[in-house]
Short mmCIF file of N, CA and C in Angstrom, two decimals:
data_model
loop_
_atom_site.label_atom_id
_atom_site.label_comp_id
_atom_site.label_asym_id
_atom_site.label_seq_id
_atom_site.Cartn_x
_atom_site.Cartn_y
_atom_site.Cartn_z
N MET C 1162 -27.68 24.77 -47.25
CA MET C 1162 -27.86 23.91 -46.05
C MET C 1162 -27.24 24.61 -44.91
N THR C 1163 -28.13 24.37 -43.93
CA THR C 1163 -27.40 24.92 -42.62
C THR C 1163 -26.31 24.15 -42.12
N ARG C 1164 -25.55 24.67 -41.09
CA ARG C 1164 -24.52 23.69 -40.57
C ARG C 1164 -25.06 23.03 -39.33
N ILE C 1165 -24.55 21.80 -39.15
CA ILE C 1165 -25.22 21.08 -37.93
C ILE C 1165 -23.98 20.82 -37.25
N LYS C 1166 -24.43 21.36 -35.79
CA LYS C 1166 -23.33 21.18 -34.91
C LYS C 1166 -23.18 19.79 -34.25
N ARG C 1167 -21.95 19.53 -33.79
CA ARG C 1167 -21.82 18.19 -33.23
C ARG C 1167 -22.50 17.95 -31.83
N GLY C 1168 -22.73 16.74 -31.31
CA GLY C 1168 -23.38 16.94 -29.87
C GLY C 1168 -22.32 17.05 -28.85
N TYR C 1169 -22.71 17.03 -27.76
CA TYR C 1169 -22.03 17.35 -26.57
C TYR C 1169 -21.32 16.24 -25.69
N ILE C 1170 -21.75 15.01 -26.13
CA ILE C 1170 -21.22 13.81 -25.46
C ILE C 1170 -19.63 13.67 -25.53
N ALA C 1171 -19.26 13.67 -26.73
CA ALA C 1171 -17.79 13.59 -26.93
C ALA C 1171 -16.92 14.61 -26.10
N ARG C 1172 -17.42 15.78 -26.47
CA ARG C 1172 -16.83 16.87 -25.65
C ARG C 1172 -16.68 16.73 -24.02
N ARG C 1173 -17.89 16.25 -23.64
CA ARG C 1173 -18.04 16.04 -22.05
C ARG C 1173 -17.04 14.81 -21.81
N ARG C 1174 -16.86 13.72 -22.57
CA ARG C 1174 -16.14 12.71 -22.09
C ARG C 1174 -14.65 13.45 -22.30
N ARG C 1175 -14.12 14.23 -23.29
CA ARG C 1175 -12.85 14.83 -23.13
C ARG C 1175 -12.66 15.62 -22.07
N THR C 1176 -13.66 16.44 -21.74
CA THR C 1176 -13.37 17.33 -20.55
C THR C 1176 -13.03 16.44 -19.59
N LYS C 1177 -13.62 15.37 -19.22
CA LYS C 1177 -13.68 14.51 -18.11
C LYS C 1177 -12.33 13.90 -17.96
N ILE C 1178 -11.77 13.57 -19.09
CA ILE C 1178 -10.46 13.05 -19.27
C ILE C 1178 -9.37 14.17 -18.95
N ARG C 1179 -9.65 15.39 -19.50
CA ARG C 1179 -8.76 16.54 -19.30
C ARG C 1179 -8.58 16.81 -17.79
N LEU C 1180 -9.76 16.64 -17.08
CA LEU C 1180 -9.82 16.97 -15.61
C LEU C 1180 -8.78 16.04 -14.98
N PHE C 1181 -8.96 14.86 -15.47
CA PHE C 1181 -8.02 13.78 -14.66
C PHE C 1181 -6.69 14.12 -14.84
N ALA C 1182 -6.18 14.66 -16.26
CA ALA C 1182 -4.98 14.70 -16.57
C ALA C 1182 -4.35 16.10 -16.44
N SER C 1183 -5.10 17.02 -15.59
CA SER C 1183 -4.68 18.34 -15.57
C SER C 1183 -3.49 18.73 -14.78
N SER C 1184 -3.09 17.71 -13.89
CA SER C 1184 -1.75 18.03 -13.26
C SER C 1184 -0.58 17.23 -13.95
N PHE C 1185 -0.83 16.75 -15.08
CA PHE C 1185 0.29 16.23 -15.84
C PHE C 1185 1.14 17.27 -16.49
N ARG C 1186 2.23 16.97 -17.01
CA ARG C 1186 3.18 17.81 -17.60
C ARG C 1186 3.09 17.94 -19.08
N GLY C 1187 3.23 19.05 -19.85
CA GLY C 1187 3.46 19.17 -21.19
C GLY C 1187 2.19 18.71 -21.98
N ALA C 1188 2.50 17.90 -23.13
CA ALA C 1188 1.51 17.54 -23.95
C ALA C 1188 0.53 16.47 -23.20
N HIS C 1189 1.03 15.77 -22.22
CA HIS C 1189 0.23 14.85 -21.42
C HIS C 1189 -0.94 15.31 -20.88
N SER C 1190 -1.07 16.81 -20.60
CA SER C 1190 -2.27 17.46 -20.13
C SER C 1190 -2.93 18.13 -21.17
N ARG C 1191 -2.42 18.18 -22.55
CA ARG C 1191 -3.05 19.08 -23.45
C ARG C 1191 -3.75 18.46 -24.69
N LEU C 1192 -2.82 17.36 -25.24
CA LEU C 1192 -3.39 16.59 -26.27
C LEU C 1192 -4.34 15.44 -25.92
N THR C 1193 -5.44 15.10 -26.62
CA THR C 1193 -6.41 14.14 -26.09
C THR C 1193 -5.89 12.79 -26.17
N ARG C 1194 -5.26 12.53 -27.36
CA ARG C 1194 -4.67 11.17 -27.49
C ARG C 1194 -3.56 10.68 -26.41
N THR C 1195 -2.87 11.75 -26.18
CA THR C 1195 -1.57 11.38 -25.14
C THR C 1195 -2.32 11.35 -23.73
N ILE C 1196 -3.38 12.34 -23.40
CA ILE C 1196 -4.08 12.15 -22.31
C ILE C 1196 -4.72 10.93 -22.04
N THR C 1197 -5.42 10.29 -22.94
CA THR C 1197 -6.07 9.00 -22.88
C THR C 1197 -4.85 7.95 -22.56
N GLN C 1198 -3.76 8.02 -23.30
CA GLN C 1198 -2.61 6.99 -22.98
C GLN C 1198 -2.30 7.28 -21.74
N GLN C 1199 -1.90 8.35 -21.21
CA GLN C 1199 -1.28 8.55 -19.77
C GLN C 1199 -2.31 8.24 -18.87
N LYS C 1200 -3.54 8.47 -19.10
CA LYS C 1200 -4.67 7.96 -18.02
C LYS C 1200 -4.59 6.52 -17.82
N ILE C 1201 -4.55 5.59 -18.92
CA ILE C 1201 -4.58 4.32 -18.79
C ILE C 1201 -3.15 3.92 -18.05
N ARG C 1202 -2.09 4.71 -18.47
CA ARG C 1202 -0.65 4.21 -17.78
C ARG C 1202 -0.85 4.36 -16.28
N ALA C 1203 -1.45 5.62 -16.00
CA ALA C 1203 -1.56 5.96 -14.48
C ALA C 1203 -2.27 5.04 -13.76
N LEU C 1204 -3.45 4.58 -14.28
CA LEU C 1204 -4.31 3.68 -13.58
C LEU C 1204 -3.80 2.36 -13.56
N VAL C 1205 -3.04 1.90 -14.46
CA VAL C 1205 -2.32 0.70 -14.36
C VAL C 1205 -1.21 0.91 -13.33
N SER C 1206 -0.42 1.92 -13.19
CA SER C 1206 0.58 1.98 -12.17
C SER C 1206 -0.07 1.97 -10.74
N ALA C 1207 -1.20 2.57 -10.70
CA ALA C 1207 -1.82 2.77 -9.32
C ALA C 1207 -2.30 1.54 -8.90
N HIS C 1208 -2.95 0.63 -9.75
CA HIS C 1208 -3.48 -0.53 -9.54
C HIS C 1208 -2.28 -1.45 -9.04
N ARG C 1209 -1.10 -1.67 -9.82
CA ARG C 1209 0.00 -2.36 -9.63
C ARG C 1209 0.63 -1.94 -8.22
N ASP C 1210 0.83 -0.47 -8.01
CA ASP C 1210 1.37 -0.24 -6.81
C ASP C 1210 0.59 -0.28 -5.54
N ARG C 1211 -0.65 -0.45 -5.58
CA ARG C 1211 -1.42 -0.75 -4.30
C ARG C 1211 -1.08 -2.02 -3.76
N GLY C 1212 -0.92 -3.17 -4.51
CA GLY C 1212 -0.42 -4.30 -4.07
C GLY C 1212 1.03 -4.24 -3.51
N ARG C 1213 1.88 -3.65 -4.39
CA ARG C 1213 3.05 -3.39 -3.83
C ARG C 1213 3.36 -2.80 -2.58
N GLN C 1214 2.41 -1.63 -2.39
CA GLN C 1214 2.52 -0.79 -1.08
C GLN C 1214 2.10 -1.90 0.11
N LYS C 1215 1.14 -2.83 -0.14
CA LYS C 1215 0.74 -3.62 1.04
C LYS C 1215 2.17 -4.75 1.30
N ARG C 1216 2.64 -5.09 0.25
CA ARG C 1216 3.97 -5.95 0.43
C ARG C 1216 4.96 -5.27 1.19
N ASN C 1217 5.25 -4.07 0.74
CA ASN C 1217 6.46 -3.31 1.47
C ASN C 1217 6.21 -2.99 2.84
N PHE C 1218 4.81 -2.62 3.03
CA PHE C 1218 4.47 -2.48 4.66
C PHE C 1218 4.46 -3.75 5.48
N ARG C 1219 4.16 -4.82 4.99
CA ARG C 1219 4.28 -6.12 5.65
C ARG C 1219 5.71 -6.32 5.87
N ARG C 1220 6.65 -6.14 4.73
CA ARG C 1220 8.07 -6.42 5.06
C ARG C 1220 8.73 -5.28 6.11
N LEU C 1221 8.23 -4.22 6.00
CA LEU C 1221 8.76 -3.35 7.10
C LEU C 1221 8.17 -3.69 8.51
N TRP C 1222 7.03 -4.06 8.68
CA TRP C 1222 6.31 -4.48 10.00
C TRP C 1222 7.51 -5.58 10.47
N ILE C 1223 7.67 -6.72 9.50
CA ILE C 1223 8.31 -7.92 9.98
C ILE C 1223 9.78 -7.44 10.36
N THR C 1224 10.33 -6.61 9.66
CA THR C 1224 11.72 -6.11 9.85
C THR C 1224 11.96 -5.48 11.30
N ARG C 1225 10.94 -4.45 11.42
CA ARG C 1225 10.78 -3.95 12.92
C ARG C 1225 10.61 -4.90 14.01
N ILE C 1226 9.80 -5.85 13.93
CA ILE C 1226 9.34 -6.96 14.70
C ILE C 1226 10.63 -7.74 15.22
N ASN C 1227 11.19 -8.13 14.12
CA ASN C 1227 12.58 -8.98 14.05
C ASN C 1227 13.59 -8.48 14.90
N ALA C 1228 13.76 -7.03 14.46
CA ALA C 1228 14.88 -6.28 15.03
C ALA C 1228 14.78 -6.04 16.62
N VAL C 1229 13.53 -5.72 17.09
CA VAL C 1229 13.32 -5.60 18.59
C VAL C 1229 13.46 -6.90 19.25
N ILE C 1230 13.03 -7.98 18.69
CA ILE C 1230 12.93 -9.46 19.33
C ILE C 1230 14.35 -9.91 19.44
N ARG C 1231 15.09 -9.59 18.33
CA ARG C 1231 16.52 -10.14 18.56
C ARG C 1231 17.47 -9.29 19.47
N GLU C 1232 16.94 -8.02 19.64
CA GLU C 1232 17.79 -7.41 20.74
C GLU C 1232 17.79 -7.99 22.08
N LYS C 1233 16.69 -8.61 22.31
CA LYS C 1233 16.49 -8.89 23.58
C LYS C 1233 17.36 -10.43 23.83
N GLY C 1234 17.14 -11.32 22.88
CA GLY C 1234 17.78 -12.56 23.03
C GLY C 1234 18.21 -13.05 21.66
N VAL C 1235 19.34 -13.57 21.46
CA VAL C 1235 19.80 -13.97 20.15
C VAL C 1235 18.99 -15.31 19.72
N SER C 1236 18.68 -16.11 20.67
CA SER C 1236 18.15 -17.47 20.34
C SER C 1236 16.76 -17.25 19.88
N TYR C 1237 16.05 -16.08 20.33
CA TYR C 1237 14.68 -16.04 19.90
C TYR C 1237 14.47 -15.11 18.61
N SER C 1238 13.60 -15.47 17.77
CA SER C 1238 13.56 -14.71 16.25
C SER C 1238 12.07 -14.44 16.12
N TYR C 1239 12.01 -13.75 15.05
CA TYR C 1239 10.61 -13.47 14.53
C TYR C 1239 9.76 -14.68 14.40
N SER C 1240 10.32 -15.54 13.63
CA SER C 1240 9.57 -16.77 13.02
C SER C 1240 9.04 -17.57 14.43
N ARG C 1241 10.02 -17.58 15.35
CA ARG C 1241 9.49 -18.34 16.60
C ARG C 1241 8.39 -17.58 17.40
N LEU C 1242 8.52 -16.17 17.29
CA LEU C 1242 7.45 -15.32 17.98
C LEU C 1242 6.16 -15.53 17.42
N ILE C 1243 6.15 -15.53 16.05
CA ILE C 1243 4.90 -15.73 15.32
C ILE C 1243 4.34 -17.25 15.38
N HIS C 1244 5.13 -18.11 15.39
CA HIS C 1244 4.68 -19.48 15.67
C HIS C 1244 3.90 -19.57 17.05
N ASP C 1245 4.78 -19.07 18.09
CA ASP C 1245 4.20 -19.14 19.26
C ASP C 1245 2.85 -18.36 19.72
N LEU C 1246 2.74 -17.15 18.91
CA LEU C 1246 1.56 -16.22 18.93
C LEU C 1246 0.39 -17.35 18.45
N TYR C 1247 0.61 -17.92 17.29
CA TYR C 1247 -0.58 -18.93 16.84
C TYR C 1247 -0.71 -19.98 17.57
N LYS C 1248 0.25 -20.61 18.22
CA LYS C 1248 -0.07 -21.68 19.23
C LYS C 1248 -0.67 -21.09 20.32
N LYS C 1249 -0.49 -20.05 20.93
CA LYS C 1249 -1.30 -19.67 22.15
C LYS C 1249 -2.73 -18.91 21.75
N GLN C 1250 -2.85 -19.02 20.39
CA GLN C 1250 -4.23 -18.24 19.87
C GLN C 1250 -4.39 -16.65 20.25
N LEU C 1251 -3.24 -16.02 20.19
CA LEU C 1251 -3.13 -14.68 20.48
C LEU C 1251 -3.40 -13.85 19.06
N LEU C 1252 -4.51 -13.17 18.99
CA LEU C 1252 -4.59 -12.50 17.83
C LEU C 1252 -4.10 -11.21 17.52
N LEU C 1253 -2.77 -10.90 17.41
CA LEU C 1253 -2.30 -9.79 17.14
C LEU C 1253 -1.58 -9.82 15.88
N ASN C 1254 -2.09 -8.85 15.00
CA ASN C 1254 -1.54 -8.82 13.59
C ASN C 1254 -0.04 -8.16 13.65
N ARG C 1255 0.63 -8.17 12.39
CA ARG C 1255 2.09 -7.83 12.32
C ARG C 1255 2.00 -6.22 12.55
N LYS C 1256 1.10 -5.49 12.16
CA LYS C 1256 0.94 -4.08 12.03
C LYS C 1256 1.08 -3.52 13.55
N ILE C 1257 0.12 -4.15 14.26
CA ILE C 1257 0.06 -3.88 15.81
C ILE C 1257 1.25 -4.27 16.58
N LEU C 1258 1.95 -5.40 16.27
CA LEU C 1258 3.12 -5.84 16.87
C LEU C 1258 4.27 -4.71 16.45
N ALA C 1259 4.36 -4.42 15.29
CA ALA C 1259 5.33 -3.48 14.96
C ALA C 1259 5.09 -2.00 15.59
N GLN C 1260 3.87 -1.58 15.70
CA GLN C 1260 3.54 -0.49 16.68
C GLN C 1260 4.01 -0.65 17.87
N ILE C 1261 3.89 -1.62 18.53
CA ILE C 1261 4.14 -2.06 19.99
C ILE C 1261 5.67 -2.05 20.26
N ALA C 1262 6.36 -2.67 19.21
CA ALA C 1262 7.73 -2.59 18.95
C ALA C 1262 8.47 -1.39 19.07
N ILE C 1263 7.92 -0.30 18.20
CA ILE C 1263 8.46 0.97 18.22
C ILE C 1263 8.14 1.84 19.36
N SER C 1264 6.92 1.60 19.75
CA SER C 1264 6.45 2.55 20.70
C SER C 1264 6.76 2.12 22.32
N ASN C 1265 6.66 0.76 22.56
CA ASN C 1265 6.88 0.31 23.91
C ASN C 1265 7.53 -1.05 23.75
N ARG C 1266 8.85 -1.19 23.83
CA ARG C 1266 9.45 -2.24 23.77
C ARG C 1266 9.43 -3.26 24.75
N ASN C 1267 9.25 -2.97 25.97
CA ASN C 1267 8.93 -3.66 27.35
C ASN C 1267 7.57 -4.37 26.93
N CYS C 1268 6.71 -3.91 26.64
CA CYS C 1268 5.43 -4.43 26.29
C CYS C 1268 5.68 -5.69 25.37
N LEU C 1269 6.30 -5.56 24.39
CA LEU C 1269 6.61 -6.51 23.29
C LEU C 1269 7.50 -7.80 23.92
N TYR C 1270 8.58 -7.26 24.87
CA TYR C 1270 9.18 -8.15 25.74
C TYR C 1270 8.22 -8.92 26.56
N MET C 1271 7.31 -8.48 27.36
CA MET C 1271 6.42 -9.00 27.93
C MET C 1271 5.49 -9.90 27.48
N ILE C 1272 5.22 -9.73 26.12
CA ILE C 1272 4.26 -10.62 25.40
C ILE C 1272 5.10 -11.66 24.96
N SER C 1273 6.13 -11.52 24.54
CA SER C 1273 7.07 -12.80 24.28
C SER C 1273 7.31 -13.61 25.33
N ASN C 1274 7.47 -12.90 26.44
CA ASN C 1274 7.91 -13.68 27.77
C ASN C 1274 6.87 -14.54 28.14
N GLU C 1275 5.58 -14.27 28.09
CA GLU C 1275 4.26 -14.83 28.46
C GLU C 1275 3.99 -15.97 27.55
N ILE C 1276 4.49 -15.74 26.10
CA ILE C 1276 4.15 -16.78 25.21
C ILE C 1276 5.14 -18.01 25.42
N ILE C 1277 6.35 -17.71 25.83
CA ILE C 1277 7.39 -18.67 26.15
C ILE C 1277 6.93 -19.55 27.17
N LYS C 1278 6.20 -18.99 28.26
CA LYS C 1278 6.02 -19.83 29.57
C LYS C 1278 4.78 -20.86 29.13
#
């Protein structure tokens, strides 16, 4: 009997997985079983950390805004600023407010003074 060669589908799947894990260290980039395990683990971590990154940036923006606002006056705080922004229906999100706080503090002071009036 002549020898029957296997198909190319499994090999193509493995090479695709190998390309994904080519930058991993040691057996994680060489052995097929550990490559698949590490791929699953990497994708789980990436999915989890996308949400964590959004959370961390929001915390950073809030901290920056609060620090600049409290420099001006002790009685005024971040929560009062956000509350007053919503009452006046000014649509400035926390990312933009944090950028204004870092680049141009006087502008943020002007915004807060306009809101208070």
